Short mmCIF file of C-alpha atoms in Angstrom, two decimals:
data_model
loop_
_atom_site.label_atom_id
_atom_site.label_comp_id
_atom_site.label_asym_id
_atom_site.label_seq_id
_atom_site.Cartn_x
_atom_site.Cartn_y
_atom_site.Cartn_z
CA UNK A 1 210.25 35.43 25.97
CA UNK A 2 213.75 34.70 25.67
CA UNK A 3 214.85 31.61 27.36
CA UNK A 4 218.63 31.10 28.07
CA UNK A 5 219.99 27.78 29.29
CA UNK A 6 223.37 27.18 31.35
CA UNK A 7 225.82 25.90 30.71
CA UNK A 8 226.17 25.29 27.05
CA UNK A 9 227.90 22.08 27.67
CA UNK A 10 229.01 20.13 30.45
CA UNK A 11 231.36 17.33 31.25
CA UNK A 12 230.40 14.65 33.80
CA UNK A 13 230.69 10.90 34.74
CA UNK A 14 228.69 7.98 35.42
CA UNK A 15 226.78 8.80 38.59
CA UNK A 16 227.31 12.31 39.04
CA UNK A 17 224.62 14.71 39.85
CA UNK A 18 224.32 17.30 37.23
CA UNK A 19 222.43 20.02 37.14
CA UNK A 20 221.34 22.43 34.16
CA UNK A 21 219.74 25.77 34.80
CA UNK A 22 217.27 27.65 32.45
CA UNK A 23 216.36 31.43 32.90
CA UNK A 24 213.20 33.13 31.22
CA UNK A 25 213.63 36.94 30.41
CA UNK A 26 210.15 37.33 32.11
CA UNK A 27 207.69 35.44 34.69
CA UNK A 28 206.64 32.23 33.37
CA UNK A 29 205.17 31.00 36.41
CA UNK A 30 205.39 27.13 35.82
CA UNK A 31 205.15 27.27 32.25
CA UNK A 32 208.14 25.16 31.65
CA UNK A 33 209.26 21.88 30.04
CA UNK A 34 212.27 19.90 29.68
CA UNK A 35 213.44 18.02 26.83
CA UNK A 36 216.12 15.01 26.00
CA UNK A 37 217.31 14.77 22.69
CA UNK A 38 219.97 12.14 21.42
CA UNK A 39 221.76 12.45 18.10
CA UNK A 40 219.62 11.86 15.29
CA UNK A 41 216.82 11.04 17.09
CA UNK A 42 213.43 13.40 17.74
CA UNK A 43 213.06 15.14 21.21
CA UNK A 44 211.69 13.22 24.54
CA UNK A 45 209.78 15.04 27.00
CA UNK A 46 211.09 14.41 30.46
CA UNK A 47 209.58 17.32 32.80
CA UNK A 48 206.40 19.29 32.56
CA UNK A 49 204.83 22.27 34.30
CA UNK A 50 208.52 22.91 35.43
CA UNK A 51 208.27 19.71 38.23
CA UNK A 52 206.10 17.06 37.17
CA UNK A 53 207.70 13.83 35.81
CA UNK A 54 206.26 12.66 32.43
CA UNK A 55 205.03 8.97 32.60
CA UNK A 56 207.85 6.27 31.79
CA UNK A 57 210.75 9.00 32.67
CA UNK A 58 213.21 7.84 35.36
CA UNK A 59 212.92 9.14 38.79
CA UNK A 60 216.60 10.36 38.47
CA UNK A 61 215.48 13.19 36.60
CA UNK A 62 213.72 15.97 38.53
CA UNK A 63 212.83 19.30 37.79
CA UNK A 64 212.26 22.57 40.15
CA UNK A 65 211.76 26.31 39.72
CA UNK A 66 209.05 29.17 39.24
CA UNK A 67 208.67 32.59 38.01
CA UNK A 68 212.11 33.10 35.64
CA UNK A 69 214.37 30.56 37.42
CA UNK A 70 214.50 26.83 36.74
CA UNK A 71 216.48 23.52 37.15
CA UNK A 72 216.74 20.40 36.12
CA UNK A 73 218.61 17.53 37.89
CA UNK A 74 219.85 14.34 37.03
CA UNK A 75 220.71 12.94 40.59
CA UNK A 76 223.03 9.89 39.58
CA UNK A 77 224.35 10.19 35.88
CA UNK A 78 223.89 7.04 33.95
CA UNK A 79 225.69 6.06 30.56
CA UNK A 80 222.26 6.57 28.59
CA UNK A 81 221.74 10.11 29.84
CA UNK A 82 224.46 11.57 27.57
CA UNK A 83 222.63 14.04 25.33
CA UNK A 84 221.59 17.43 24.82
CA UNK A 85 218.58 18.72 26.51
CA UNK A 86 216.56 21.63 26.09
CA UNK A 87 214.01 23.66 28.07
CA UNK A 88 211.12 25.29 26.79
CA UNK A 89 208.50 27.65 27.88
CA UNK A 90 204.91 27.38 27.44
CA UNK A 91 203.56 30.47 28.79
CA UNK A 92 202.97 31.69 25.29
CA UNK A 93 204.25 31.08 21.73
CA UNK A 94 206.92 28.24 22.47
CA UNK A 95 210.15 29.17 22.62
CA UNK A 96 213.26 26.53 23.17
CA UNK A 97 216.28 27.22 25.19
CA UNK A 98 219.59 27.19 23.06
CA UNK A 99 220.26 23.52 24.87
CA UNK A 100 223.02 21.90 27.09
CA UNK A 101 225.15 19.40 25.54
CA UNK A 102 225.93 16.65 28.39
CA UNK A 103 229.16 14.91 27.66
CA UNK A 104 231.07 11.88 29.01
CA UNK A 105 234.43 13.40 31.06
CA UNK B 1 200.14 3.09 19.52
CA UNK B 2 200.30 6.59 19.58
CA UNK B 3 202.48 7.62 16.36
CA UNK B 4 203.34 10.89 14.51
CA UNK B 5 204.92 10.05 11.13
CA UNK B 6 206.66 12.86 9.03
CA UNK B 7 207.04 12.84 5.31
CA UNK B 8 207.17 14.96 2.26
CA UNK B 9 210.73 16.38 2.85
CA UNK B 10 213.08 16.74 -0.03
CA UNK B 11 215.43 18.98 -1.85
CA UNK B 12 214.00 22.25 -3.24
CA UNK B 13 215.65 25.46 -5.22
CA UNK B 14 215.60 28.84 -2.95
CA UNK B 15 212.24 30.50 -3.59
CA UNK B 16 210.61 27.23 -4.07
CA UNK B 17 207.81 25.52 -2.39
CA UNK B 18 207.44 22.22 -0.55
CA UNK B 19 204.62 21.11 1.62
CA UNK B 20 205.36 18.09 4.43
CA UNK B 21 202.76 16.29 6.19
CA UNK B 22 202.29 14.49 9.52
CA UNK B 23 200.23 11.49 9.61
CA UNK B 24 198.99 10.56 13.34
CA UNK B 25 197.26 7.58 14.80
CA UNK B 26 196.60 6.08 18.00
CA UNK B 27 194.64 9.12 19.61
CA UNK B 28 192.05 11.50 18.77
CA UNK B 29 193.91 13.85 16.33
CA UNK B 30 191.19 16.55 16.42
CA UNK B 31 191.12 17.07 20.20
CA UNK B 32 194.99 17.96 20.00
CA UNK B 33 196.83 21.35 19.23
CA UNK B 34 199.62 20.22 17.06
CA UNK B 35 203.07 21.90 16.45
CA UNK B 36 205.67 22.10 13.78
CA UNK B 37 209.26 22.26 15.36
CA UNK B 38 212.59 22.59 13.27
CA UNK B 39 216.12 21.93 13.79
CA UNK B 40 219.11 23.14 11.23
CA UNK B 41 221.91 20.85 11.07
CA UNK B 42 223.69 21.30 14.07
CA UNK B 43 221.28 23.70 15.91
CA UNK B 44 218.78 23.64 18.61
CA UNK B 45 215.15 23.37 18.57
CA UNK B 46 213.24 25.89 17.07
CA UNK B 47 209.15 26.38 17.11
CA UNK B 48 207.75 27.10 13.67
CA UNK B 49 203.71 26.81 14.08
CA UNK B 50 201.20 25.59 15.79
CA UNK B 51 197.02 24.96 14.86
CA UNK B 52 194.56 24.15 17.46
CA UNK B 53 192.16 21.46 16.87
CA UNK B 54 189.19 22.54 14.28
CA UNK B 55 191.85 24.29 12.72
CA UNK B 56 190.96 27.68 12.92
CA UNK B 57 193.64 29.52 15.44
CA UNK B 58 196.88 28.97 14.00
CA UNK B 59 200.47 31.22 14.98
CA UNK B 60 203.51 31.43 13.48
CA UNK B 61 207.16 32.07 14.52
CA UNK B 62 208.21 35.67 13.08
CA UNK B 63 210.85 33.87 10.63
CA UNK B 64 208.26 31.79 8.70
CA UNK B 65 204.94 34.59 8.91
CA UNK B 66 203.83 34.78 5.41
CA UNK B 67 205.74 32.41 3.69
CA UNK B 68 204.41 28.83 5.46
CA UNK B 69 200.83 27.86 6.22
CA UNK B 70 200.23 25.38 8.93
CA UNK B 71 196.53 23.14 8.34
CA UNK B 72 195.17 20.18 9.05
CA UNK B 73 192.99 17.73 7.71
CA UNK B 74 190.98 15.81 11.01
CA UNK B 75 189.26 13.49 8.37
CA UNK B 76 192.41 12.36 7.22
CA UNK B 77 194.65 12.54 10.71
CA UNK B 78 196.78 14.34 8.85
CA UNK B 79 198.92 17.98 9.94
CA UNK B 80 200.35 19.56 7.10
CA UNK B 81 203.17 22.70 6.34
CA UNK B 82 203.19 24.59 2.96
CA UNK B 83 206.49 26.16 2.95
CA UNK B 84 206.51 28.92 0.05
CA UNK B 85 209.55 31.21 -0.91
CA UNK B 86 211.96 28.92 0.96
CA UNK B 87 215.33 30.52 1.83
CA UNK B 88 218.52 28.35 2.28
CA UNK B 89 217.98 29.23 6.18
CA UNK B 90 214.74 27.09 6.01
CA UNK B 91 217.07 23.97 5.53
CA UNK B 92 216.61 21.94 8.55
CA UNK B 93 214.71 18.51 10.03
CA UNK B 94 210.79 19.59 10.65
CA UNK B 95 209.22 17.69 13.37
CA UNK B 96 205.64 17.56 14.15
CA UNK B 97 204.64 17.25 18.01
CA UNK B 98 201.25 16.88 19.80
CA UNK B 99 200.57 19.28 22.33
CA UNK B 100 198.91 18.08 25.50
CA UNK B 101 197.68 19.95 28.62
CA UNK B 102 197.26 19.01 32.36
CA UNK B 103 193.83 18.62 33.43
CA UNK B 104 193.52 19.07 37.29
CA UNK B 105 193.90 22.82 38.30
CA UNK B 106 195.56 25.16 36.19
CA UNK B 107 196.35 23.88 32.68
CA UNK B 108 200.23 23.37 31.71
CA UNK B 109 200.79 22.79 27.75
CA UNK B 110 203.67 20.52 26.52
CA UNK B 111 204.37 18.29 23.62
CA UNK B 112 204.64 14.84 24.71
CA UNK B 113 204.68 13.04 21.26
CA UNK B 114 206.98 13.77 18.64
CA UNK B 115 207.76 12.05 14.92
CA UNK B 116 211.06 11.24 13.79
CA UNK B 117 211.27 14.10 11.40
CA UNK B 118 211.60 14.99 7.84
CA UNK B 119 214.43 16.68 6.40
CA UNK B 120 214.07 19.75 3.79
CA UNK B 121 217.10 21.09 2.19
CA UNK B 122 217.13 24.37 0.39
CA UNK B 123 219.83 24.87 -1.89
CA UNK B 124 221.26 26.13 -5.20
#
């Protein structure tokens, strides 16, 4: 299974609504997770099972989709949200998307 | 506190070997699948290997199959990755991660706890 994220990079401003897309090469039902990674740090789980918010993650983060097309949405971008985001399928052996770098405009 | 701490990274010549470790604390280690994920400098996350709770089931990425071996010592709460025949393209930060799964209805799997990583550099 291949995972393709778009865009690869994105410029946005504080307060913006941001959407990142992840597409699987075959049906993965809802076996899709989202992670945030800041430079020099380990990844941090945001969303699991496509739309479930991990404990402690702010509610401005949300996930949707099923089958092959998924989205991660940040409803109102905060300064601490500038980071790289990865999707990952857990339908079978894990595969990560290539990442989306979210930068300040 | 739930924690994973990697160690054992370092500098190694091509063709050499290295074993990295991941010490777990704050949870029932033997109840969880565990994973190794790596990240080459400036690149994305790449899954490497996983092992089930009793150590009897393992999986590997094609890029490391036959060269890397994942194992665990549940008495010591420690995960290992033995890396042989190392290549320059194995240079990366190696993270260990705990797998969790949802318990109601359909089982969904995700990596909810990560260590800070250990750096492996393969170069002549």
